[in-house]
CSV table of C-alpha atoms and ligand atoms in Angstrom, one decimal:
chain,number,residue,atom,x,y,z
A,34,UNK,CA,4.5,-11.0,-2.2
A,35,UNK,CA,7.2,-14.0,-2.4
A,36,UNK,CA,7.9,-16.1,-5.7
A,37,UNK,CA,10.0,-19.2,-6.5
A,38,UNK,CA,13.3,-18.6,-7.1
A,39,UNK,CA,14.7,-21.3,-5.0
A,40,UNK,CA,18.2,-22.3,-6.6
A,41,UNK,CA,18.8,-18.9,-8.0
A,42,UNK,CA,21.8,-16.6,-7.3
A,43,UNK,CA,21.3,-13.3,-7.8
A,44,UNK,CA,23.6,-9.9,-8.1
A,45,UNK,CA,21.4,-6.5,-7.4
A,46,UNK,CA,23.4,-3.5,-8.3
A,47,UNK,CA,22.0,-0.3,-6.9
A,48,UNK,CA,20.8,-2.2,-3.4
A,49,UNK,CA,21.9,0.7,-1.0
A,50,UNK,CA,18.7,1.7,-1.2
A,51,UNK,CA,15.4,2.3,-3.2
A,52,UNK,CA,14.1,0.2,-5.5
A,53,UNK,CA,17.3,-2.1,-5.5
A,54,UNK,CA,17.1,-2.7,-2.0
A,55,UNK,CA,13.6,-3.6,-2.1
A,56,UNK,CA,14.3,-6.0,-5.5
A,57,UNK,CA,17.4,-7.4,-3.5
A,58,UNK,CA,14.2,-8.1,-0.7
A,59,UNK,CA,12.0,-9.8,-2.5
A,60,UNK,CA,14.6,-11.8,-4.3
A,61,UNK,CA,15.5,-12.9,-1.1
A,62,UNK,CA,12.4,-13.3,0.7
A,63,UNK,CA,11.5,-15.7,-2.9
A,64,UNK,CA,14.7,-17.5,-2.0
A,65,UNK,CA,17.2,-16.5,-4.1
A,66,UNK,CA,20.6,-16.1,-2.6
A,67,UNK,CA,21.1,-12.3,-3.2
A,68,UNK,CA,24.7,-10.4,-3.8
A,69,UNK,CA,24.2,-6.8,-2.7
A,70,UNK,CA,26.5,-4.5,-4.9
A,71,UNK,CA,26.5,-0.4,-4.8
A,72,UNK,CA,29.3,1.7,-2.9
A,73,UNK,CA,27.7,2.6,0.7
A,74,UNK,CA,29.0,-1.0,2.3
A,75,UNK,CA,27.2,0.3,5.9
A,76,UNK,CA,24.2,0.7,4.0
A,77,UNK,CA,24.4,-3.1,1.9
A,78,UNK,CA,26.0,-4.6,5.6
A,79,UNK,CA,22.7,-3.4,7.3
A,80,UNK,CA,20.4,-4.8,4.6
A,81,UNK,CA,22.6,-8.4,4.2
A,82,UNK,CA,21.4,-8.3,8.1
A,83,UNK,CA,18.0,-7.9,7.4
A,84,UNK,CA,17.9,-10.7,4.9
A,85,UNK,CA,19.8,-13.0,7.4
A,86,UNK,CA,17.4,-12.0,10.3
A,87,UNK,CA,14.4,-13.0,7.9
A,88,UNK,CA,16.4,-16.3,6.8
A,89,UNK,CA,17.6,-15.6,3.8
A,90,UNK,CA,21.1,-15.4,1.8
A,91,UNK,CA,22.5,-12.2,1.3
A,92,UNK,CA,26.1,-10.7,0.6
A,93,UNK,CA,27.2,-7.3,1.0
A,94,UNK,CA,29.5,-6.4,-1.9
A,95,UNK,CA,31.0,-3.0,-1.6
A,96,UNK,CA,31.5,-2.0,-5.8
A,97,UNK,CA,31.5,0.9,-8.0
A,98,UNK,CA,29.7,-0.3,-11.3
A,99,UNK,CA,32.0,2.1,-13.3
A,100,UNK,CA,35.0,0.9,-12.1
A,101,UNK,CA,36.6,-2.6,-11.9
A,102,UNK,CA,34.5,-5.6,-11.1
A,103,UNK,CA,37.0,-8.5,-10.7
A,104,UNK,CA,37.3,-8.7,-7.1
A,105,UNK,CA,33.7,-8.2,-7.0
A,106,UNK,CA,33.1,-10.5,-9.4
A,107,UNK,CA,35.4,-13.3,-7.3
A,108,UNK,CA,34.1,-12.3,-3.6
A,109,UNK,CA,30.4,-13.4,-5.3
A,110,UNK,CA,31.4,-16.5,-7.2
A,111,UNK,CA,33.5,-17.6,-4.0
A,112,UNK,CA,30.4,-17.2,-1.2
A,113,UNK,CA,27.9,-17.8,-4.0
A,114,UNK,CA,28.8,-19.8,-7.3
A,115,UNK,CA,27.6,-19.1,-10.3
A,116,UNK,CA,25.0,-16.2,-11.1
A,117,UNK,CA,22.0,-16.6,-13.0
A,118,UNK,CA,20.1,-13.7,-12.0
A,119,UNK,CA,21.7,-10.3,-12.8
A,120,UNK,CA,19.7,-7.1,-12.2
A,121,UNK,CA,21.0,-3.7,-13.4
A,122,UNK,CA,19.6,-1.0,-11.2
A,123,UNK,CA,22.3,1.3,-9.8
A,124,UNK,CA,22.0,5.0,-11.8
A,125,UNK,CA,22.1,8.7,-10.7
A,126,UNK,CA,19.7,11.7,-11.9
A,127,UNK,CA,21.5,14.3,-12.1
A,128,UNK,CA,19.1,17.3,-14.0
A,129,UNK,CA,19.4,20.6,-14.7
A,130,UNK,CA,19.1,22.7,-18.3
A,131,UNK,CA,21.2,21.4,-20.7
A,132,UNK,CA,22.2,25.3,-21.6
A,133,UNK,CA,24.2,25.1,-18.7
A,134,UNK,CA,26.4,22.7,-19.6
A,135,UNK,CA,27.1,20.9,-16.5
A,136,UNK,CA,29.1,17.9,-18.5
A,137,UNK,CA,30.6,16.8,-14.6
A,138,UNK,CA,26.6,15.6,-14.3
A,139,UNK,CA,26.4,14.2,-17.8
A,140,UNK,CA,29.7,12.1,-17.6
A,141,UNK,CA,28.5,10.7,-14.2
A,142,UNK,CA,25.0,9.8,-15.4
A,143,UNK,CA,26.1,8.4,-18.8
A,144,UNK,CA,29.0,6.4,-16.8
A,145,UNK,CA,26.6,5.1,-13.9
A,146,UNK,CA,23.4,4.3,-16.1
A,147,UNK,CA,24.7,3.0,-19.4
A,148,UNK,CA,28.5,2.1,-19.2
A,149,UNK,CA,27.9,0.6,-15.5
A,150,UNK,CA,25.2,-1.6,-16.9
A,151,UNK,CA,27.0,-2.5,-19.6
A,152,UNK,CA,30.6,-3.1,-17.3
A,153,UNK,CA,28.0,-5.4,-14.8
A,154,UNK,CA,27.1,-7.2,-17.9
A,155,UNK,CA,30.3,-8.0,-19.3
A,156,UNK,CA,31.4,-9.1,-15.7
A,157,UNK,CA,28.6,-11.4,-16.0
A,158,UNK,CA,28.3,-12.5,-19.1
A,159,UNK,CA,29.6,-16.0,-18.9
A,160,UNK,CA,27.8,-17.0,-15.7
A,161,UNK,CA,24.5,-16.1,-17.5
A,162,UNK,CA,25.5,-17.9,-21.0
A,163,UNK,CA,26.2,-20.7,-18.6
A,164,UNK,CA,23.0,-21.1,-16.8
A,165,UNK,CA,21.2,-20.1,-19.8
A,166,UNK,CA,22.3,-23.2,-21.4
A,167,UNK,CA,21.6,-25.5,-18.5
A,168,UNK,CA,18.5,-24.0,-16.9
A,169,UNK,CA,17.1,-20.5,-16.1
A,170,UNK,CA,18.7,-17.1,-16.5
A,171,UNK,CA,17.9,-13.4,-16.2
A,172,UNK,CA,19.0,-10.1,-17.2
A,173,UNK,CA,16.7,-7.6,-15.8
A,174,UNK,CA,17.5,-3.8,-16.6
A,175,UNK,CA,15.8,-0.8,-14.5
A,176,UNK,CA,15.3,2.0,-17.2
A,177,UNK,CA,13.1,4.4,-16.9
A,178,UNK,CA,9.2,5.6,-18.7
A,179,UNK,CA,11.8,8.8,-19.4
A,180,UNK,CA,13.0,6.6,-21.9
A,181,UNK,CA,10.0,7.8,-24.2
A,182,UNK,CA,9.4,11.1,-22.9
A,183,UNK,CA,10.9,15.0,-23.3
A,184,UNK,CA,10.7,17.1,-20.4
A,185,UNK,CA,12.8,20.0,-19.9
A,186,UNK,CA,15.7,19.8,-17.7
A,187,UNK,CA,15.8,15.6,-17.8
A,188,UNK,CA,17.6,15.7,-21.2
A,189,UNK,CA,20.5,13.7,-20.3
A,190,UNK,CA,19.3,11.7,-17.8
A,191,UNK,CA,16.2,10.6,-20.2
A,192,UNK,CA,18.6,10.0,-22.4
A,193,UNK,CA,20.6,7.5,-20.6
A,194,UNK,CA,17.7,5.6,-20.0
A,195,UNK,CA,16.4,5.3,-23.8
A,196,UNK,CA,19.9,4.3,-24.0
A,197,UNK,CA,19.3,1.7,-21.6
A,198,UNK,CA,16.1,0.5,-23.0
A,199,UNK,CA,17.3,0.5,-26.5
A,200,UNK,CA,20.3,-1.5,-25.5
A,201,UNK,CA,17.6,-4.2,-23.8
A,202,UNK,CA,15.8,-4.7,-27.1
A,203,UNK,CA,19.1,-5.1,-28.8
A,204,UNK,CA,21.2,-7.4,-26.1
A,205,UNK,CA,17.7,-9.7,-26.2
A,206,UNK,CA,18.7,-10.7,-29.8
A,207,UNK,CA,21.8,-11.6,-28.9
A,208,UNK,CA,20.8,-13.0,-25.3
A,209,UNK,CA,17.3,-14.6,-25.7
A,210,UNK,CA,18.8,-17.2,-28.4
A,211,UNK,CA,21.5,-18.4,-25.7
A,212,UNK,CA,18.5,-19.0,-23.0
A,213,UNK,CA,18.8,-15.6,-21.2
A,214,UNK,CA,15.6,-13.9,-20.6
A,215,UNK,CA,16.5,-9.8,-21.0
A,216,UNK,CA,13.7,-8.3,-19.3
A,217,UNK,CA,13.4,-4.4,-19.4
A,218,UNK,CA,11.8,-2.6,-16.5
A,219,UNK,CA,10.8,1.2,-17.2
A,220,UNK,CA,9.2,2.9,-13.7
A,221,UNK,CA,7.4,6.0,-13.5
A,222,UNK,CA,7.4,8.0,-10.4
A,223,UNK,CA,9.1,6.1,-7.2
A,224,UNK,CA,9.8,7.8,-3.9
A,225,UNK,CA,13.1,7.4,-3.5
A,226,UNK,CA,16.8,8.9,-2.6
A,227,UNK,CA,16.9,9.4,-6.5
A,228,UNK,CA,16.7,13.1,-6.6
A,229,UNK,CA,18.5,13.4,-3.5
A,230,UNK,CA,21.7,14.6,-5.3
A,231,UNK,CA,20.6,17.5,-7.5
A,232,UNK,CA,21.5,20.7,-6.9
A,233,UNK,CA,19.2,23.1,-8.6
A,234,UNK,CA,17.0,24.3,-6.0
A,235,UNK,CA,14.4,25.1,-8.8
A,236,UNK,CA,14.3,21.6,-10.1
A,237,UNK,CA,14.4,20.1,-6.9
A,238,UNK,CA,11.0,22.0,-5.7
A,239,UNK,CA,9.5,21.2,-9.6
A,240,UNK,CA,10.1,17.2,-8.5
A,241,UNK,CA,8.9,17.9,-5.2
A,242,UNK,CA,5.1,19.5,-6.3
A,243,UNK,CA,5.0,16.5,-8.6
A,244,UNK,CA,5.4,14.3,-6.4
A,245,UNK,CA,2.8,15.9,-4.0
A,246,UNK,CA,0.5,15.9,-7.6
A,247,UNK,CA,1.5,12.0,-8.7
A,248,UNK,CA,1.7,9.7,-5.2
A,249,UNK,CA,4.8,7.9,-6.5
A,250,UNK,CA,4.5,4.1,-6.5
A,251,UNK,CA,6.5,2.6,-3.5
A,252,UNK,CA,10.4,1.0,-4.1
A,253,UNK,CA,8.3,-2.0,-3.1
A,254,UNK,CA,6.0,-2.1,-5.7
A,255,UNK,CA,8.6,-2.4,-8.4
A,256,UNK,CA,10.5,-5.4,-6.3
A,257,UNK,CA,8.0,-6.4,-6.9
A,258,UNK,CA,7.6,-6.9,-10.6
A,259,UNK,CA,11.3,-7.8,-10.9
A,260,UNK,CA,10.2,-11.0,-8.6
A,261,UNK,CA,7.6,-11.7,-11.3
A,262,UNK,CA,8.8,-11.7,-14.1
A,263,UNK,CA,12.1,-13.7,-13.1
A,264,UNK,CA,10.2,-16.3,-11.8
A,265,UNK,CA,8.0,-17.0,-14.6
A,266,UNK,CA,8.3,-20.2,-16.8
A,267,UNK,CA,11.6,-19.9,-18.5
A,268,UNK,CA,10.0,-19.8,-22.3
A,269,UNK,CA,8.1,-16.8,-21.1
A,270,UNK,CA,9.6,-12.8,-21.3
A,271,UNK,CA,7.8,-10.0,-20.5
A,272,UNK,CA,10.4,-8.7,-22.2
A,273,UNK,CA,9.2,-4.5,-21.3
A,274,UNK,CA,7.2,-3.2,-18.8
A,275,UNK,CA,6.5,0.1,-18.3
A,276,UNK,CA,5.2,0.7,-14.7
A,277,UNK,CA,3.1,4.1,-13.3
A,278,UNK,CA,1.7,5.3,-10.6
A,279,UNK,CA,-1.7,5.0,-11.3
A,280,UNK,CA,-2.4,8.8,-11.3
A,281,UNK,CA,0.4,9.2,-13.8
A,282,UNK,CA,0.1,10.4,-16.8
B,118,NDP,P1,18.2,5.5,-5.3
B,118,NDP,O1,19.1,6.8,-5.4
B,118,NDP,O2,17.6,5.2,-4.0
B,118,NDP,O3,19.1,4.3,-5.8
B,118,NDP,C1,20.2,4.4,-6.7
B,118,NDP,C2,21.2,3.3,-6.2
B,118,NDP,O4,22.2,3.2,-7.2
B,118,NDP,C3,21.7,3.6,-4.9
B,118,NDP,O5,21.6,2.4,-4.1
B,118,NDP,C4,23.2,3.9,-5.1
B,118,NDP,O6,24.0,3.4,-4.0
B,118,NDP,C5,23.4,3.1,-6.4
B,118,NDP,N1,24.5,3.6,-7.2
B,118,NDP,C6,24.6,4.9,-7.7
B,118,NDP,N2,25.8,5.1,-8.4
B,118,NDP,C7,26.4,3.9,-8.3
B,118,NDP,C8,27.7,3.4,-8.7
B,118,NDP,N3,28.5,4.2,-9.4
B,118,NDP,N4,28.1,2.1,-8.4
B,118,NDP,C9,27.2,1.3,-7.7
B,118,NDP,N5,26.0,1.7,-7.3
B,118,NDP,C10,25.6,3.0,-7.5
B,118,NDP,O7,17.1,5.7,-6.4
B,118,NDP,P2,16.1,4.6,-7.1
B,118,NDP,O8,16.0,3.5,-6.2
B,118,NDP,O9,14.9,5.4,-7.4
B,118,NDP,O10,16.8,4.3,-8.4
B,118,NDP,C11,17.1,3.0,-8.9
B,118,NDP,C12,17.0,2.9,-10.4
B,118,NDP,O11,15.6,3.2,-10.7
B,118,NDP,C13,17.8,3.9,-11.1
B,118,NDP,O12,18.4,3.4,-12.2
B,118,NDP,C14,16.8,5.0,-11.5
B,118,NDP,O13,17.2,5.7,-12.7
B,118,NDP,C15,15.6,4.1,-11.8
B,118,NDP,N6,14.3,4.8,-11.8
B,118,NDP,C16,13.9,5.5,-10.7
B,118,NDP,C17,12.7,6.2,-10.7
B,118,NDP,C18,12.2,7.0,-9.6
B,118,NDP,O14,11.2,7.7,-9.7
B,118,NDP,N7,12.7,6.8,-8.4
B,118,NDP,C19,11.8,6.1,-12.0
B,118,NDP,C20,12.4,5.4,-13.0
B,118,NDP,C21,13.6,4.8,-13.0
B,118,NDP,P3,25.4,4.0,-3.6
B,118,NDP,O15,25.3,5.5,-3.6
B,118,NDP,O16,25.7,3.4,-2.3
B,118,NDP,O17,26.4,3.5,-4.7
């Protein structure tokens, strides 16, 4: 499904693949001009071409979200202009038992999913004051139904993404009154690259029967929403949505 975001100018984080890709898609397809950002730049090149094919605006931004976002920052603003549409959805899950101490996979989940949302942010914080002011703006955050849940072996991970939707709740107070809608997206099971990276061979085949339990919802489906809900009347926020597989429970 398409929406109206003619005029808008958009920075997906996390569009390598998954769910950000398929936000970046829809954003696109809804006419938005679309920044790609994550760190595979074959991966965002390939998709920018798949946008252009279809007729839309896309720009392949090779970034890390932990690290330093000024050239990024000026590569968008120069093809693009200002941004008024800002979606946070790059993170890693990393799990295993929190006995085991593996604080390498903490520091990168806490650093991708809550200190790189917050670095994107900051980097955009004056382009979405701006627009606020004069029009439309969004802040859109992909955290997690984790967020309210306790299941062995996710402790970290669920943990970055209360986090994340804590933080939502609390940047909307400060955000909403300056005319930027915060909008908090929290996603249940999603086929995706996401536990692609683990290396626990006993939590791997755990995600794996669940998944054959729980048909995931499709990267798709949650572009989806994210086209919604930034293209609603600006007085209106849908300010947290939590969105399952029907099956899930
Ligand atoms: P993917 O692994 O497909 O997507 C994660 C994306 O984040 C990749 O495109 C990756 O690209 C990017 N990324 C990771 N680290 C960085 C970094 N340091 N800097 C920039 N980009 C980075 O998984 P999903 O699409 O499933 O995940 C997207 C979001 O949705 C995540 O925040 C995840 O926590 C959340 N989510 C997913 C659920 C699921 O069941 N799949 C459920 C609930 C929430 P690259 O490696 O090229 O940088």
């Amino acid at each position: 499904m398409t929406y109206d975001l003619n005029n808008r100018t958009a920075v997906v984080t996390g569009a390598a693949s998954g769910i950000g890709a398929e936000i970046a898609l829809v954003l696109a397809r809804s006419g938005a001009k679309v920044a790609l950002l994550a760190r595979r730049a074959d991966r965002l090149t390939e998709l920018a071409e798949k946008i252009a094919a279809e007729g839309g605006q896309a720009l392949a931004v090779a970034a890390d979200v932990t690290g330093d976002l000024t050239e990024a920052v000026e590569t968008i603003h120069t093809a693009f202009g200002r941004v008024d549409l800002v979606v946070n959805n790059a993170g890693v899950m990393l799990a295993n038992p929190i006995t085991e101490g593996r604080d390498d996979e903490w520091h990168r989940m806490i650093d991708t999913n809550l200190k790189g949302l917050l670095n994107v942010t900051r980097a955009f914080t004056k382009d979405l004051v701006e627009a606020g002011a004069e029009g439309t703006a969004d802040l859109v955050n992909i955290s997690s139904v984790g967020a309210h849940l306790a299941f062995p072996n996710y402790g970290v991970y669920t943990a970055t993404k209360a986090a994340v939707t804590h933080l939502s709740a609390n940047l909307r107070t400060e955000f909403g009154p300056l005319g930027v809608r915060v909008t908090n997206v929290e996603p249940g099971l999603v086929s995706s690259e996401l536990g692609d990276h683990m290396d626990n061979p006993d939590v791997d085949a755990h995600l794996a029967a669940w998944r054959e339990q729980v048909p995931p919802l499709n990267p798709a489906d949650i572009g989806d929403v994210v086209g919604f809900v930034t293209s609603r009347s600006k007085q209106v926020n849908l300010r947290q949505i939590v969105v399952l597989p029907t099956v899930q429970v």
